[in-house]
C-alpha positions as CSV (number, residue, x, y, z in Angstrom):
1,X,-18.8,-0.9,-22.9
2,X,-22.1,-1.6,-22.0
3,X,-24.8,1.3,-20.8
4,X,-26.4,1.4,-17.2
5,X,-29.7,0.2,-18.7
6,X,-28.4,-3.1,-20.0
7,X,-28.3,-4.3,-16.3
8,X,-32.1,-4.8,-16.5
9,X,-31.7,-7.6,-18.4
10,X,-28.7,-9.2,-16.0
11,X,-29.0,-11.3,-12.7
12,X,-27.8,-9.3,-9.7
13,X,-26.0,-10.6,-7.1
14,X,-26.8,-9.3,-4.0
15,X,-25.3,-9.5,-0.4
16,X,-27.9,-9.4,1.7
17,X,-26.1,-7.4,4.5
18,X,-24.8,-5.0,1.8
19,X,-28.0,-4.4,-0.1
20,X,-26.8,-0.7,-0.6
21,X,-23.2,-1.1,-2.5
22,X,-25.9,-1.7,-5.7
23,X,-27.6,1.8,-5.0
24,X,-24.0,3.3,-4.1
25,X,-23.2,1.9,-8.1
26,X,-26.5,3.2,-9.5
27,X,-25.9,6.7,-8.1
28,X,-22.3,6.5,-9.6
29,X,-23.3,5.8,-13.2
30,X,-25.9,8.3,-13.2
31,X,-29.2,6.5,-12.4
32,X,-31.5,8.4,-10.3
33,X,-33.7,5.4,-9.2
34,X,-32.6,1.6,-9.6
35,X,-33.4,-0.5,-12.0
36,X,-35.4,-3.6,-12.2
37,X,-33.2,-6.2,-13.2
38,X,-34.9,-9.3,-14.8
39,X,-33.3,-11.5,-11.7
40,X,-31.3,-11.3,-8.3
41,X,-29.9,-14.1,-6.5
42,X,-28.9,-12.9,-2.3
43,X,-25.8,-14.2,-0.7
44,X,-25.2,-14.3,2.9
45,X,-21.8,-13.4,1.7
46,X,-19.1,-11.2,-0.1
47,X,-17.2,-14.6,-0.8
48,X,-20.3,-16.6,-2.2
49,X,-21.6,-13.6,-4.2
50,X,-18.0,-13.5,-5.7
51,X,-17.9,-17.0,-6.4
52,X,-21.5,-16.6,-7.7
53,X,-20.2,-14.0,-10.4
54,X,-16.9,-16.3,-11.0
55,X,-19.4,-18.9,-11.6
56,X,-21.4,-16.6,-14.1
57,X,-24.6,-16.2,-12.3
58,X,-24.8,-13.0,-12.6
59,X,-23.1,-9.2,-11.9
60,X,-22.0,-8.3,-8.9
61,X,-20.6,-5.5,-7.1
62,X,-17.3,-6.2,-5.1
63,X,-15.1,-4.1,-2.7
64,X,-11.8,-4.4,-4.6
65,X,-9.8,-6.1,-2.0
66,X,-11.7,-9.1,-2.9
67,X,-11.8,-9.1,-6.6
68,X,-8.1,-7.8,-7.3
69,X,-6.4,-11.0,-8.3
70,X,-9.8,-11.5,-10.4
71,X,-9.6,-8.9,-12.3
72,X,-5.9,-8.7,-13.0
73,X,-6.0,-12.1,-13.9
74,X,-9.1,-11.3,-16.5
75,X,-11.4,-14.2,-14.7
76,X,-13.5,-10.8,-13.8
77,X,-14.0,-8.0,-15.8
78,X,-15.8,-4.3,-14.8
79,X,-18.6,-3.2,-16.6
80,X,-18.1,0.2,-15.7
81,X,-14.8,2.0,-15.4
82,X,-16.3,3.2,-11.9
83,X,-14.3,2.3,-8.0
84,X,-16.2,4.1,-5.8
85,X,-14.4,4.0,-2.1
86,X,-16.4,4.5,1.2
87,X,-13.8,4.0,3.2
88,X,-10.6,6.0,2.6
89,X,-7.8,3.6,4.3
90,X,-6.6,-0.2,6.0
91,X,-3.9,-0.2,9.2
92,X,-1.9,-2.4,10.4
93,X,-0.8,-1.3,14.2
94,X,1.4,-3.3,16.3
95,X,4.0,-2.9,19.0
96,X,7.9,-2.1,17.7
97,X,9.0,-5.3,19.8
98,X,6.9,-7.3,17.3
99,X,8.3,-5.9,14.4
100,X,10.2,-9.3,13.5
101,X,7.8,-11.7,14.7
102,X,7.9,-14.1,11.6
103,X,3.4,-14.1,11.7
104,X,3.6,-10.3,11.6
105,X,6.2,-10.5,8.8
106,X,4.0,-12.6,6.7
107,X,0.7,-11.0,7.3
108,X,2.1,-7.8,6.6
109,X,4.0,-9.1,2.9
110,X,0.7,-10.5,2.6
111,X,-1.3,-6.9,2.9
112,X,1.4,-5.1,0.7
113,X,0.7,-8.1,-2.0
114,X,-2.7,-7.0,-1.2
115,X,-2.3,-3.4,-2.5
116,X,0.1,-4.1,-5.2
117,X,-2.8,-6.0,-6.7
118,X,-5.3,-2.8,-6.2
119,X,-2.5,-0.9,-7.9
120,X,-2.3,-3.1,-10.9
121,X,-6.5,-2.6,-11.1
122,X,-6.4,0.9,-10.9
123,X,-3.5,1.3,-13.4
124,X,-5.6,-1.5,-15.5
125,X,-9.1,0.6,-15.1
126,X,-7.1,4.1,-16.0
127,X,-7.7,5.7,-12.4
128,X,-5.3,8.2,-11.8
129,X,-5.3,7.8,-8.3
130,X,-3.0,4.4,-6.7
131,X,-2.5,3.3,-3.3
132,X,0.7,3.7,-1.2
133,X,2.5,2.7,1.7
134,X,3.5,4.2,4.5
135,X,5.2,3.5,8.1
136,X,3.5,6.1,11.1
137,X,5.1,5.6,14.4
138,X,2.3,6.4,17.1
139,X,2.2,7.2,20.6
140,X,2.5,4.5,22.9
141,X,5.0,2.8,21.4
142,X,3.0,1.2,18.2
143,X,3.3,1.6,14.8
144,X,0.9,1.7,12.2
145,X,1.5,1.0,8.5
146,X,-1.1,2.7,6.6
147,X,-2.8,1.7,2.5
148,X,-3.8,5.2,1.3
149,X,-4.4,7.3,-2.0
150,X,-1.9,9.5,-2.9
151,X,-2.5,12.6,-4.8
């Protein structure tokens, strides 16, 4: 496992529109004040700054929905047993009359592919805490499926 320091002497990859996921990181492994790495490369993009770190140019840090299949597959690894989540959920909403639509269907197999992968990080990374599913019926005749923690 490496220590926090040892990222002075990697490339960062950086999103430029997302310049503050690296001080979210540093605050969650303890540094008070970031680090001056040796290098940074900037991306316009969560996508190229992936691709960039699947390439080896660097460390990067990655909202998980991107990097699940990655990681599970070992092309990525974390250096830090750390998932820090700013945002505590994804939903689905659409009318009950679509409910069969076969696009709907699909898109919605696709997002619970989605968070089986998360699950198979965190259970991978040792979190405690996994994802589940669940169908909310709303007012206005939508529903909602909702990706959240459970306790």
């Amino acid at each position: 496992m490496l220590h926090p320091r040892d990222l002075r002497a990697a490339t960062l990859i950086v999103v430029s529109h997302l310049r503050e996921q690296w001080t979210w990181l540093f605050e969650a492994i303890g540094l008070s004040a970031p680090i001056q790495p040796a290098n940074h490369v900037s991306f316009e993009s969560s996508v190229m700054a992936i691709q960039a770190a699947l390439d080896g140019v660097g460390v990067a840090v990655a909202q998980l929905p991107y990097v699940s299949e990655a990681l599970v597959a070992g092309r990525l690894v974390t250096l830090f047993p750390i998932v820090d989540r700013k945002y505590e959920g994804w939903y689905l909403a659409y009318r009950p009359i679509r409910e069969k639509d076969p696009a709907l269907l699909a898109f919605r197999n696709w997002l619970h592919g989605e968070a089986e992968l998360q699950r198979q990080v965190h259970k991978r990374l040792g979190l405690a805490q996994s994802l589940s599913a669940s169908t909310i019926d709303l007012k206005g005749g939508l529903k909602t499926e909702a990706q959240h923690r459970a306790p």
